[in-house]
Short mmCIF file of C-alpha atoms in Angstrom, two decimals:
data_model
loop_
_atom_site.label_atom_id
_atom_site.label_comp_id
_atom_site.label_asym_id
_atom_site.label_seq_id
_atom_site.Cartn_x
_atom_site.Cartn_y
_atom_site.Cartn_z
CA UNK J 1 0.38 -41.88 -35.41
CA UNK J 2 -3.00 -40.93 -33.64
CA UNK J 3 -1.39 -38.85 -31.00
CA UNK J 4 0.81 -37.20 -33.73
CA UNK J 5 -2.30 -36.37 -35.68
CA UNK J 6 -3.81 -35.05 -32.32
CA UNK J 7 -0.91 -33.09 -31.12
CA UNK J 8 -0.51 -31.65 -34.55
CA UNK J 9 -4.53 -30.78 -35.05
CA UNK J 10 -4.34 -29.51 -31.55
CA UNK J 11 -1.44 -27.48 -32.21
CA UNK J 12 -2.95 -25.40 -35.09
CA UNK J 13 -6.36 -25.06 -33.83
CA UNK J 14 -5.15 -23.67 -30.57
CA UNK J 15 -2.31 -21.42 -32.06
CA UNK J 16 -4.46 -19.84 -34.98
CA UNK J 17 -6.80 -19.28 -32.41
CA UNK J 18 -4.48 -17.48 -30.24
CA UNK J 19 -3.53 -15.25 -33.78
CA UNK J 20 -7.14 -14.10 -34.02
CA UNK J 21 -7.12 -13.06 -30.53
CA UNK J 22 -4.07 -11.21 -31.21
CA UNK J 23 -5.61 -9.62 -34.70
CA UNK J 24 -8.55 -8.99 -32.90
CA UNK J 25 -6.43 -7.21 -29.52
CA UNK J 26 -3.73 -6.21 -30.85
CA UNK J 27 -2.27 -7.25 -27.47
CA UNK J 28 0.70 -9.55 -27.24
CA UNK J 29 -0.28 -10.72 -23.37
CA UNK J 30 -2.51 -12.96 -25.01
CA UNK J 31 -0.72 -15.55 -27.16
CA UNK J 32 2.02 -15.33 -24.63
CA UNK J 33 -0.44 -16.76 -21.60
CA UNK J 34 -1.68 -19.33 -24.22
CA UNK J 35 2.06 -20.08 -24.51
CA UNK J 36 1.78 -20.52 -21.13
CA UNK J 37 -1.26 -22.79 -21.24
CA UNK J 38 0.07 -25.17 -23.86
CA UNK J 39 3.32 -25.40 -22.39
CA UNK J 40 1.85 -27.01 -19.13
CA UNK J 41 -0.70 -28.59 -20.70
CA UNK J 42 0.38 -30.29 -24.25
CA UNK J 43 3.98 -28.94 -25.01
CA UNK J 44 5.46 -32.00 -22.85
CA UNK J 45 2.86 -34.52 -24.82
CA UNK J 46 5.48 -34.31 -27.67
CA UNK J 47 8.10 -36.04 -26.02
CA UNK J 48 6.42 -38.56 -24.46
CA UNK J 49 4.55 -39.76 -27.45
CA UNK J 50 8.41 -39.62 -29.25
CA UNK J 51 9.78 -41.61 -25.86
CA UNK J 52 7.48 -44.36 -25.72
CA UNK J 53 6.99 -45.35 -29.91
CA UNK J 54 10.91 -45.17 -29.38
CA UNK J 55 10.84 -47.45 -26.83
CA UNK J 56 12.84 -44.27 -24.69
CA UNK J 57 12.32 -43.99 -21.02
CA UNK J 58 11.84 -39.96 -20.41
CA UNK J 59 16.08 -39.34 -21.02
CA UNK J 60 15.40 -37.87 -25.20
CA UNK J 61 16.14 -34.19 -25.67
CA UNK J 62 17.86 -34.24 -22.27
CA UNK J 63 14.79 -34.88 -20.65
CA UNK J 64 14.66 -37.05 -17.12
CA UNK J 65 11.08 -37.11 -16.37
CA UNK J 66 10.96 -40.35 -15.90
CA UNK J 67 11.19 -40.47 -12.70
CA UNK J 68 8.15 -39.01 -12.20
CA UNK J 69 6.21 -42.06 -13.60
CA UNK J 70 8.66 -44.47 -11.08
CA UNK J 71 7.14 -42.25 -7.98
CA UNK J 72 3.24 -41.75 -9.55
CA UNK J 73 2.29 -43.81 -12.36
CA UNK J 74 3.39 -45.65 -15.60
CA UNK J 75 1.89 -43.85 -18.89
CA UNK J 76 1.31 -45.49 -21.98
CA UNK J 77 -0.28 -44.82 -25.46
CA UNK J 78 -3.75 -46.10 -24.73
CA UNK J 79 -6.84 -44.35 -25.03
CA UNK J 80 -6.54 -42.99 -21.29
CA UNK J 81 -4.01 -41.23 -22.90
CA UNK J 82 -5.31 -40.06 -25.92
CA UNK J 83 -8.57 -38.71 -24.08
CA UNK J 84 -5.98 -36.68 -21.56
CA UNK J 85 -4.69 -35.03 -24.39
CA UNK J 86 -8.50 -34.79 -26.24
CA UNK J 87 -9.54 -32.93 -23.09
CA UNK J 88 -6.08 -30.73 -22.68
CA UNK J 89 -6.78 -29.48 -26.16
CA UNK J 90 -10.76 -28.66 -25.32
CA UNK J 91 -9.84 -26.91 -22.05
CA UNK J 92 -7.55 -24.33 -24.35
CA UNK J 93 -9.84 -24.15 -27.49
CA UNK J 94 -12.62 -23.37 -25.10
CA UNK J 95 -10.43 -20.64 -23.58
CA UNK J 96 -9.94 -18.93 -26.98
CA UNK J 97 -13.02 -19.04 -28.08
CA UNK J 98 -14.83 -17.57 -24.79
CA UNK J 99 -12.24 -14.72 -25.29
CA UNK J 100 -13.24 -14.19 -28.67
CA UNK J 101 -16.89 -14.13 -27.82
CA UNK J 102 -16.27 -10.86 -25.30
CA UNK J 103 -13.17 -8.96 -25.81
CA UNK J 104 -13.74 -5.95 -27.74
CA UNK J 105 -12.03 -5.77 -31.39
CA UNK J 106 -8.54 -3.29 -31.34
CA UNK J 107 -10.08 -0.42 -33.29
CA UNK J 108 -13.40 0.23 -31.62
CA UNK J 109 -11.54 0.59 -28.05
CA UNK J 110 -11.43 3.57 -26.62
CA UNK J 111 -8.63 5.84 -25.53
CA UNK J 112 -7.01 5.28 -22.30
CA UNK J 113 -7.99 7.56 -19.21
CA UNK J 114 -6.41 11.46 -18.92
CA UNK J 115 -4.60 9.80 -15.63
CA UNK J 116 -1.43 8.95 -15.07
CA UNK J 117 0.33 6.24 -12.33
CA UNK J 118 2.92 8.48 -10.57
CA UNK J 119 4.97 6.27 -8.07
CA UNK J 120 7.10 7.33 -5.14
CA UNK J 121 10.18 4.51 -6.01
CA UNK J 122 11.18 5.62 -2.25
CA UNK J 123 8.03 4.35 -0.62
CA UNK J 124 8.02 1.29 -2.95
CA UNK J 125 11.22 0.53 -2.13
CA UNK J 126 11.23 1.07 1.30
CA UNK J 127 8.32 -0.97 1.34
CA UNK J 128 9.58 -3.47 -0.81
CA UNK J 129 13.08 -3.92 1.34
CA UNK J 130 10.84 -4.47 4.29
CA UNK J 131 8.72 -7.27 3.77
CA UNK J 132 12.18 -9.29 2.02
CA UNK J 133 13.62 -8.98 5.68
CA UNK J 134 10.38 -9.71 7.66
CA UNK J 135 10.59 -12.88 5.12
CA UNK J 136 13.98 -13.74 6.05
CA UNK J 137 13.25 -13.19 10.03
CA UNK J 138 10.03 -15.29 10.06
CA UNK J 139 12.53 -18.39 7.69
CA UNK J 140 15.93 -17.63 10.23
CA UNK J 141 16.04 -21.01 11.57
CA UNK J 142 16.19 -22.53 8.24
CA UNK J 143 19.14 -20.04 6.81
CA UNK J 144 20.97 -20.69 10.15
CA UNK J 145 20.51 -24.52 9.67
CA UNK J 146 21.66 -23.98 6.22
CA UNK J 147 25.06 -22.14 7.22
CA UNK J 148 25.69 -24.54 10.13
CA UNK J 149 25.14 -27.68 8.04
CA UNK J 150 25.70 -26.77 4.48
CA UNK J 151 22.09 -28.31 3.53
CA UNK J 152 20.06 -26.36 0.83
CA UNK J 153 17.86 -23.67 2.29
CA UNK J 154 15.29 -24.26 -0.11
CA UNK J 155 14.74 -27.84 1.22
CA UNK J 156 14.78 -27.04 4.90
CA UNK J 157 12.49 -24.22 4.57
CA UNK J 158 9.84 -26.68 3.31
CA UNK J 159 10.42 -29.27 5.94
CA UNK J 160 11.09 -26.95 8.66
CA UNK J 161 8.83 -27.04 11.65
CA UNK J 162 10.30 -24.70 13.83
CA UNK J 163 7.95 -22.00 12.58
CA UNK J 164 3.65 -21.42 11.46
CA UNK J 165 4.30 -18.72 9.89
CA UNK J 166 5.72 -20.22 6.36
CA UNK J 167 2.36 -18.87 4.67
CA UNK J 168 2.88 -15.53 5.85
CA UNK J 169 6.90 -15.64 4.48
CA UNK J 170 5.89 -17.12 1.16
CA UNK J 171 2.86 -14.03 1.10
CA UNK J 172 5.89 -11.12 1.88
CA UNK J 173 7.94 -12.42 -1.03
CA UNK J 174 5.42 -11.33 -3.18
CA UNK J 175 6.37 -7.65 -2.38
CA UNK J 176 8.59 -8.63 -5.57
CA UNK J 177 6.69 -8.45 -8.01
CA UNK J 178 5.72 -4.56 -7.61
CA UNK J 179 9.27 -3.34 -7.07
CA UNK J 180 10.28 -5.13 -10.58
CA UNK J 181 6.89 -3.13 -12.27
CA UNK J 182 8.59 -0.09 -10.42
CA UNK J 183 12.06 -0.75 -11.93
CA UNK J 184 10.93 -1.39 -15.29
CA UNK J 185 8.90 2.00 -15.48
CA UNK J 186 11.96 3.72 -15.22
CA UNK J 187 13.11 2.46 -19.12
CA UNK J 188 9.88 3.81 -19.89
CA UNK J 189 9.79 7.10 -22.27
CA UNK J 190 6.68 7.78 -23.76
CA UNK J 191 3.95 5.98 -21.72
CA UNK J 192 -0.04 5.25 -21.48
CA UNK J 193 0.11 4.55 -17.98
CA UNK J 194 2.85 5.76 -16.15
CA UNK J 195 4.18 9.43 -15.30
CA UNK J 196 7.37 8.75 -17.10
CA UNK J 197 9.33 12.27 -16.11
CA UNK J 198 12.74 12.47 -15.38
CA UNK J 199 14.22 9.83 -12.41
CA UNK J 200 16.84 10.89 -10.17
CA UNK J 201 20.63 8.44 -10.54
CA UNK J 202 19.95 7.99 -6.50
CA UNK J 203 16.53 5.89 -7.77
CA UNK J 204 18.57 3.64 -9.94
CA UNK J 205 21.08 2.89 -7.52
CA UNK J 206 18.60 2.08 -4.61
CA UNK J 207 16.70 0.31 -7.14
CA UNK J 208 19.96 -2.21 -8.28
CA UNK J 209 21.09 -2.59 -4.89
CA UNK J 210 17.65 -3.65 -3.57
CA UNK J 211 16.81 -5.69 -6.42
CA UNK J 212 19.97 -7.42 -6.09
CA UNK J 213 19.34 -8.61 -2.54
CA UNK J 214 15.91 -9.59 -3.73
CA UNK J 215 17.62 -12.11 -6.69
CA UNK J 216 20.33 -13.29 -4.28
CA UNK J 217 17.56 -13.97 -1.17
CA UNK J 218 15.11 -15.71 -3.61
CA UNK J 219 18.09 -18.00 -5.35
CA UNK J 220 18.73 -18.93 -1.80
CA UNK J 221 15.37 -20.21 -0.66
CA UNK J 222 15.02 -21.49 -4.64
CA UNK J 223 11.68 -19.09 -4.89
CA UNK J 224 11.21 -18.76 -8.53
CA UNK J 225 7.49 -18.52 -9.08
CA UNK J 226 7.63 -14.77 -7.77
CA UNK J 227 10.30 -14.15 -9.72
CA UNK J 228 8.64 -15.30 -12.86
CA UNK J 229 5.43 -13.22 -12.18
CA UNK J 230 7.19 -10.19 -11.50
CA UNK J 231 8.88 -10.61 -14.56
CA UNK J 232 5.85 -11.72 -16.72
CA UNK J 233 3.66 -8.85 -15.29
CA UNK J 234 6.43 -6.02 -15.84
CA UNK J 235 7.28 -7.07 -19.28
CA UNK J 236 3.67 -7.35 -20.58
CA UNK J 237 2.64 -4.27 -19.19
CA UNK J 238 5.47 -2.24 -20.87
CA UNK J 239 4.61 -4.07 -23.80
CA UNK J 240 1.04 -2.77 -23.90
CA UNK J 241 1.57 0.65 -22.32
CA UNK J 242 4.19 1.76 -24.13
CA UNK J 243 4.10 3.77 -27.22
CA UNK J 244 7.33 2.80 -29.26
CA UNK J 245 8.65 -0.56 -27.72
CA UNK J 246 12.55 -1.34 -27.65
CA UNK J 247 13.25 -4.30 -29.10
CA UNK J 248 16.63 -4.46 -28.12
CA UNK J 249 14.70 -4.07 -23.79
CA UNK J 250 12.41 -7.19 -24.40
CA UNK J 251 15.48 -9.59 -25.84
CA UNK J 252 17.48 -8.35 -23.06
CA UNK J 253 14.66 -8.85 -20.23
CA UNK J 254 13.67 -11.55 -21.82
CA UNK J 255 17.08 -13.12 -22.03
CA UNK J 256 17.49 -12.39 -18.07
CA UNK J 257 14.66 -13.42 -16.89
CA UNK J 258 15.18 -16.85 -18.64
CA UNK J 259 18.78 -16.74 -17.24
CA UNK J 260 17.49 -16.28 -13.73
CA UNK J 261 14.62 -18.71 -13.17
CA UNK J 262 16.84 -21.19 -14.63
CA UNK J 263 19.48 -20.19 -13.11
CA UNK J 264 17.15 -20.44 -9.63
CA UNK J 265 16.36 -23.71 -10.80
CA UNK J 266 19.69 -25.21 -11.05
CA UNK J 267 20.92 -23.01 -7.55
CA UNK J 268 18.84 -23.68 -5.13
CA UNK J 269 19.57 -27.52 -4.32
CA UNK J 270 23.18 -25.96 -3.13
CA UNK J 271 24.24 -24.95 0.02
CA UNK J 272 25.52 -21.21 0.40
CA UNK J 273 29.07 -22.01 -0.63
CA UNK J 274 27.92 -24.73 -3.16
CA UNK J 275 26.11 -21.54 -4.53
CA UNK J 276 28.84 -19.27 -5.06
CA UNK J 277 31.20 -21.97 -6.50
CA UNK J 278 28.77 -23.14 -9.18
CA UNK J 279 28.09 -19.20 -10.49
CA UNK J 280 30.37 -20.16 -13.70
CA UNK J 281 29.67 -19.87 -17.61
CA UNK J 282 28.32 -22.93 -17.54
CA UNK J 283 25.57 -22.10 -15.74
CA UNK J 284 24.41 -19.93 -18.35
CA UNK J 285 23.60 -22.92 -20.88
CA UNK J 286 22.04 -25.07 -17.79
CA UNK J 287 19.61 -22.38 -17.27
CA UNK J 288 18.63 -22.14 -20.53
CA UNK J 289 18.44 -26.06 -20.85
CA UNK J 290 16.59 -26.37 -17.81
CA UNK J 291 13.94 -23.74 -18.73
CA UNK J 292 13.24 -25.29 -22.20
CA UNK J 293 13.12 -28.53 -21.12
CA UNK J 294 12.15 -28.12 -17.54
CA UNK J 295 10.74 -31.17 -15.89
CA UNK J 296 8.09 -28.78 -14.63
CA UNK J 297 5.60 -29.16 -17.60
CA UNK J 298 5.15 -33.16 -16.83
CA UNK J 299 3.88 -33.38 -13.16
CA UNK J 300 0.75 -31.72 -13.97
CA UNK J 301 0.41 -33.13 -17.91
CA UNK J 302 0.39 -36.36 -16.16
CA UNK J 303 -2.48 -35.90 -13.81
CA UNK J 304 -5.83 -36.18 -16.03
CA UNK J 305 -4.03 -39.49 -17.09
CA UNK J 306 -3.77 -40.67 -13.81
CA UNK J 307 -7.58 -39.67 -12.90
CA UNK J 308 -8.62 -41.88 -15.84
CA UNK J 309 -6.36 -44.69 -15.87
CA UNK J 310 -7.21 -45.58 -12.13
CA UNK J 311 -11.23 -44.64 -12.87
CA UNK J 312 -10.45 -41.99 -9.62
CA UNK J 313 -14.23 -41.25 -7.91
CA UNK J 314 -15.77 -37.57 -9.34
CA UNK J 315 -15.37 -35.84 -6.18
CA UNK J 316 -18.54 -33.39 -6.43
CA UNK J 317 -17.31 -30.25 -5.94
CA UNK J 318 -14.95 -31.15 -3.36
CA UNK J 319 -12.45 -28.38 -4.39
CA UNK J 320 -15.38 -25.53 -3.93
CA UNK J 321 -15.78 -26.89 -0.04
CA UNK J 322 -11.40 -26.95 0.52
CA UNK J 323 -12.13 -22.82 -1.21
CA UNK J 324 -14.26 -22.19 1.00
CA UNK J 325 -12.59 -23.90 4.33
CA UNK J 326 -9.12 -21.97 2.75
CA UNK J 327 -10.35 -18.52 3.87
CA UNK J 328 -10.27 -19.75 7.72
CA UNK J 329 -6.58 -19.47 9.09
CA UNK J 330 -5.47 -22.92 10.13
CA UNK J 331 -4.69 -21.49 13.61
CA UNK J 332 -8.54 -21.72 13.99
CA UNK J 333 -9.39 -24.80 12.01
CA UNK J 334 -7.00 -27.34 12.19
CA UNK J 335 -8.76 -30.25 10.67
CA UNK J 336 -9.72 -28.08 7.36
CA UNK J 337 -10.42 -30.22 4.26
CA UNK J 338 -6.98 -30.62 2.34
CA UNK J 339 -7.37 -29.65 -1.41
CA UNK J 340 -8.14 -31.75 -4.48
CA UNK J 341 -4.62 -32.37 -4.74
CA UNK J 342 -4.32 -34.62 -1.84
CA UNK J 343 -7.49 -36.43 -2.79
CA UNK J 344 -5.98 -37.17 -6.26
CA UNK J 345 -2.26 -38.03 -5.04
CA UNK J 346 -3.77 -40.56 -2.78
CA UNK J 347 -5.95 -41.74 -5.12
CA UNK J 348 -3.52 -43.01 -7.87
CA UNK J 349 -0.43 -43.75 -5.25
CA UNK J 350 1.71 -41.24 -5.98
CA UNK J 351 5.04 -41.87 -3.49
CA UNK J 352 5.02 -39.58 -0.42
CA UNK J 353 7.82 -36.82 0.09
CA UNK J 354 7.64 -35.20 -3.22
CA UNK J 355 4.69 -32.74 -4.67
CA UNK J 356 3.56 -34.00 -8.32
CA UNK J 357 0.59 -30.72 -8.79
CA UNK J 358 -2.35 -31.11 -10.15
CA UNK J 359 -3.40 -29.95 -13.59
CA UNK J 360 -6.03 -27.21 -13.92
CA UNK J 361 -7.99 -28.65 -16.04
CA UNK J 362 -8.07 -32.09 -14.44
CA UNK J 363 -9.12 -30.10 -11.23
CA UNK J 364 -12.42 -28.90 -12.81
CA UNK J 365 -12.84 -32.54 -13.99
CA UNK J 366 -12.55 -34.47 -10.77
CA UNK J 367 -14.86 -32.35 -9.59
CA UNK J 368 -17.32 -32.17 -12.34
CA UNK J 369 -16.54 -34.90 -14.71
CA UNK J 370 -16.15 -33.43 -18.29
CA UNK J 371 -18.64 -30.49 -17.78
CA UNK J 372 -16.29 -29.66 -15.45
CA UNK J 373 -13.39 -29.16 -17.90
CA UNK J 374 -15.92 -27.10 -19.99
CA UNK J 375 -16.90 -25.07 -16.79
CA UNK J 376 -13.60 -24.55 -15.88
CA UNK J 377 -12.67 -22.96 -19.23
CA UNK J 378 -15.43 -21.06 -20.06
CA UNK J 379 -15.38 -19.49 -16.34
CA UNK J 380 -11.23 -18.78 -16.77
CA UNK J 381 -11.74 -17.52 -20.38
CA UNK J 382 -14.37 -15.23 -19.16
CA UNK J 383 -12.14 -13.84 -16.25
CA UNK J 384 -8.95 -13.02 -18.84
CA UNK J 385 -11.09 -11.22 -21.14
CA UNK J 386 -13.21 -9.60 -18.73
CA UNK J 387 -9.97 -8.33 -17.43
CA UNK J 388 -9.08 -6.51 -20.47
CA UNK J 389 -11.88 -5.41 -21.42
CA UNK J 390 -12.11 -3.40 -17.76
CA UNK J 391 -8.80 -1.53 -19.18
CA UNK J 392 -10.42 0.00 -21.64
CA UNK J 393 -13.40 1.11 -19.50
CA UNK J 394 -14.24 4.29 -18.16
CA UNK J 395 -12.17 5.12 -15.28
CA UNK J 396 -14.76 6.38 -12.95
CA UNK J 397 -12.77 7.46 -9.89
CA UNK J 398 -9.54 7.66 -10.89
CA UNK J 399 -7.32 6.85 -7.51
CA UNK J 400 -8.43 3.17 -8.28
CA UNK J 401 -7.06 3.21 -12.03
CA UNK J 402 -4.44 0.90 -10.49
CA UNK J 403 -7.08 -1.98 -9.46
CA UNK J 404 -8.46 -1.60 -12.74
CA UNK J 405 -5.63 -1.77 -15.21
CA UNK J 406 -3.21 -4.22 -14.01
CA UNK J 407 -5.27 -7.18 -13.21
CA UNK J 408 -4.98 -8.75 -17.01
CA UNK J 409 -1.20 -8.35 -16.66
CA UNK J 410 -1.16 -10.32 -13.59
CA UNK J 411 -3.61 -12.86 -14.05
CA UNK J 412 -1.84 -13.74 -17.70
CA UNK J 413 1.55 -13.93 -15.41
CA UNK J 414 -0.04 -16.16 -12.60
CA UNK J 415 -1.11 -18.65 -15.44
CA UNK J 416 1.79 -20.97 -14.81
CA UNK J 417 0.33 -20.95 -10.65
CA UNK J 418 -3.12 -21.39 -11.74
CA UNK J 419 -2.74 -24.45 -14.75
CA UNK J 420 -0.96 -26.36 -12.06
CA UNK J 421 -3.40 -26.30 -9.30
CA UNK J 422 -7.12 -27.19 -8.84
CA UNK J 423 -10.26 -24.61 -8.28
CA UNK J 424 -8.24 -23.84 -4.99
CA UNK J 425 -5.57 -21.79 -7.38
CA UNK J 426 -8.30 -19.19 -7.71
CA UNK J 427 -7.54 -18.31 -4.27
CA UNK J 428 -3.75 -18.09 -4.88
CA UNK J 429 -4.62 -15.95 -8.05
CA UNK J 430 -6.17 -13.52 -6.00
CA UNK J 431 -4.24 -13.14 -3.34
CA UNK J 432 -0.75 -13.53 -4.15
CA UNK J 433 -1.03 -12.43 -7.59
CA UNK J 434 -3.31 -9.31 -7.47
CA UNK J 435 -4.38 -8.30 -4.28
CA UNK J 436 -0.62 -8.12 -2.61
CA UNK J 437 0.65 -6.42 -5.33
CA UNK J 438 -2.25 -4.25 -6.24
CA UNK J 439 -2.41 -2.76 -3.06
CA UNK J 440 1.12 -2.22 -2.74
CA UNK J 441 1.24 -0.46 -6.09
CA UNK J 442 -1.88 1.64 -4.83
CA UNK J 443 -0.39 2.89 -1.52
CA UNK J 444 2.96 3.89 -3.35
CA UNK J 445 1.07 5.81 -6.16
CA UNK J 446 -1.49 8.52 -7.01
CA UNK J 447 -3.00 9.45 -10.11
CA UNK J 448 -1.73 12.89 -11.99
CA UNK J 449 -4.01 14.18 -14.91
CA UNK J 450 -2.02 14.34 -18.28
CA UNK J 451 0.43 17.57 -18.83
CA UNK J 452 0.02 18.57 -15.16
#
């Protein structure tokens, strides 16, 4: 009853905390990224606890996670445990509370800038359309593999060798994301950011057609993260920059975007053909199930555990030297320091040939010890709010009101990338959530003063 008592404590401290921020924002893109949070870090706590005082082994609720404690480690309802879950539920709380302590309160913010966003859809996507089939060109030997032998691309893109460039493909997939903000600006009618004016029918048809062969490329190489952040980021900002929300938009987008990443989810361990034949109305209720109660929130729950069970060595800031050896291309530095991942899969025994991530928070702390974990909150909570805060801002020059007003959207979609990785997802966050799409969004745009 302990970890009940936890869970539940947890579970109301961090969610009325989340309802101030909202009171005190006004801003829905907060309790949805501590959604976020609590869903990697506690949400899957729930069924484990259930599991093992039932004497279950990971199959309740039609979840098979078990198998994840076969390949890494057992878990049981000690006080390993119980601290894991202690210092989950600090790592959030802090979040909150650092928010609290800086974002400014809904009605003393200022109006929004006399600018706005005009995009030329052609450039974006042009540009867009471009960097999908520089991604496919630089993966060909996989997709050819995967039509001559009816393997899954998405597992011989990972364990192809036959080309270096696998960061760079990963990097152009992210063109995504701004061609989905793009799309969605066109449902938007009376807008803080965006010039909203008229769209040709030619715009919505190159739009569909190239968004289409983005969803059918990434459900091929089983890419769902991008999908997921341009999703996130689109919906949130059209939830804060528009004026009178549809509610009958955000069900729908929020119904398809659950249908697709689960949809990805379930796809992508088919071959081509094996693809096609399993697009059936059954799929629709395995995507949902697999979202819900997607395996994905237990690989990284189960990693503070791990760190404490096997008394794993603090690592001293191991994960700021990996950072720093990350920015040098591995053309150049072949030996580079791996992450903190690899130091922490080797140190409990986790089984080669499958990646288990890393949580966040148990990044900071293998670093750090428990300062770390407080560190590592305080410095992410600062970051999100900070964020916001620079939306509300003065503008200054306004050809970089891009660079200022989307980075909260983004960061708050990234959180799933970031809670799963050590200090080195700050690296990720940057480039692969902001910077690719930023700049994309800033060479397809300029700035229009209101009414001209």
């Amino acid at each position: 009853m302990d970890f009940y008592l936890l869970l539940t404590l947890s579970t109301i401290i961090i969610f009325l905390l989340g309802f101030f921020i909202f009171i005190r924002t006004k801003s829905l893109a907060f309790p949805i990224g501590i959604l976020l949070l609590y869903f990697f870090s506690l949400y899957g706590a729930w069924f484990i606890v259930y599991d093992k005082m039932n004497l279950e082994k990971g199959a309740s609720f039609g979840l098979h996670y078990y198998y994840l404690m076969l390949k890494m480690f057992n878990v049981e309802l000690d006080q390993y445990y119980f601290n894991t879950l202690l210092m989950y539920s600090l790592f959030i709380v802090i979040i909150e509370l650092t928010i609290l302590s800086i974002v400014p309160c809904n009605k003393n913010k200022p109006h929004y800038a006399n600018f706005v966003i005009k995009i030329n859809h052609y450039y974006l996507i042009a540009g867009s359309f471009i960097c999908m089939l520089a991604s496919a060109a630089l993966v060909s030997g996989a997709l050819r593999t995967m039509l001559q032998s009816g393997e899954s691309a998405y597992h011989i893109a990972r364990t192809s060798t036959e080309t270096n460039l696998f960061t760079l493909h990963q990097l152009l997939n992210r063109a995504i994301i701004p061609i989905v903000i793009g799309f969605t600006t066109l449902f938007m009618r009376d807008n803080k950011f965006f010039d909203t004016k008229k769209i040709s029918p030619r715009i919505w048809i190159l739009y569909f057609f190239t968004l289409v062969c983005w969803i059918f490329y990434l459900t091929i190489l089983g890419n769902k993260h991008e999908f997921f952040v341009a999703i996130a980021a689109s919906g949130l900002i059209y939830l804060e920059s528009e004026k009178q929300v549809k509610k009958s938009l955000i069900v729908f987008g929020v119904f398809l975007g659950i249908l697709m990443l689960g949809s990805i989810n379930v796809l992508r361990q088919y071959s081509l053909m094996e693809i096609f034949s399993n697009i059936n109305p059954q799929l629709i209720s395995l995507a949902f199930s697999d979202v819900i109660f997607s395996n994905e929130m237990m690989g990284a729950h189960l990693s503070l555990y791990g760190i404490l069970y096997y008394h794993v060595p603090i690592a001293g800031g191991f994960s700021l030297i990996s950072l720093f050896a990350s920015t040098v291309p591995k053309i150049f530095w072949t030996g580079r320091p791996d992450d903190i991942y690899n130091y922490y899969a080797t140190s409990v025994g986790a089984m080669e040939g499958q990646g288990y991530t890393i949580h966040h928070a148990a990044g900071w702390y293998l670093n750090f010890g428990l300062p770390g974990i407080i560190i590592g909150a305080i410095f992410f909570g600062f970051l999100w709010g900070w964020t916001y805060k620079k939306i509300f801002s003065p503008l200054g020059n306004s050809k970089f009101a891009i660079l200022k007003l989307f980075p909260f959207f983004l960061i708050t979609a990234a959180i799933p990338t970031l809670i799963r990785a050590g200090i080195e997802g700050y690296k990720s966050l940057l480039i692969d959530a902001l910077l690719i799409p930023l700049v994309f969004l800033f060479i397809v745009s300029k700035m229009n003063k209101v009414g001209s």
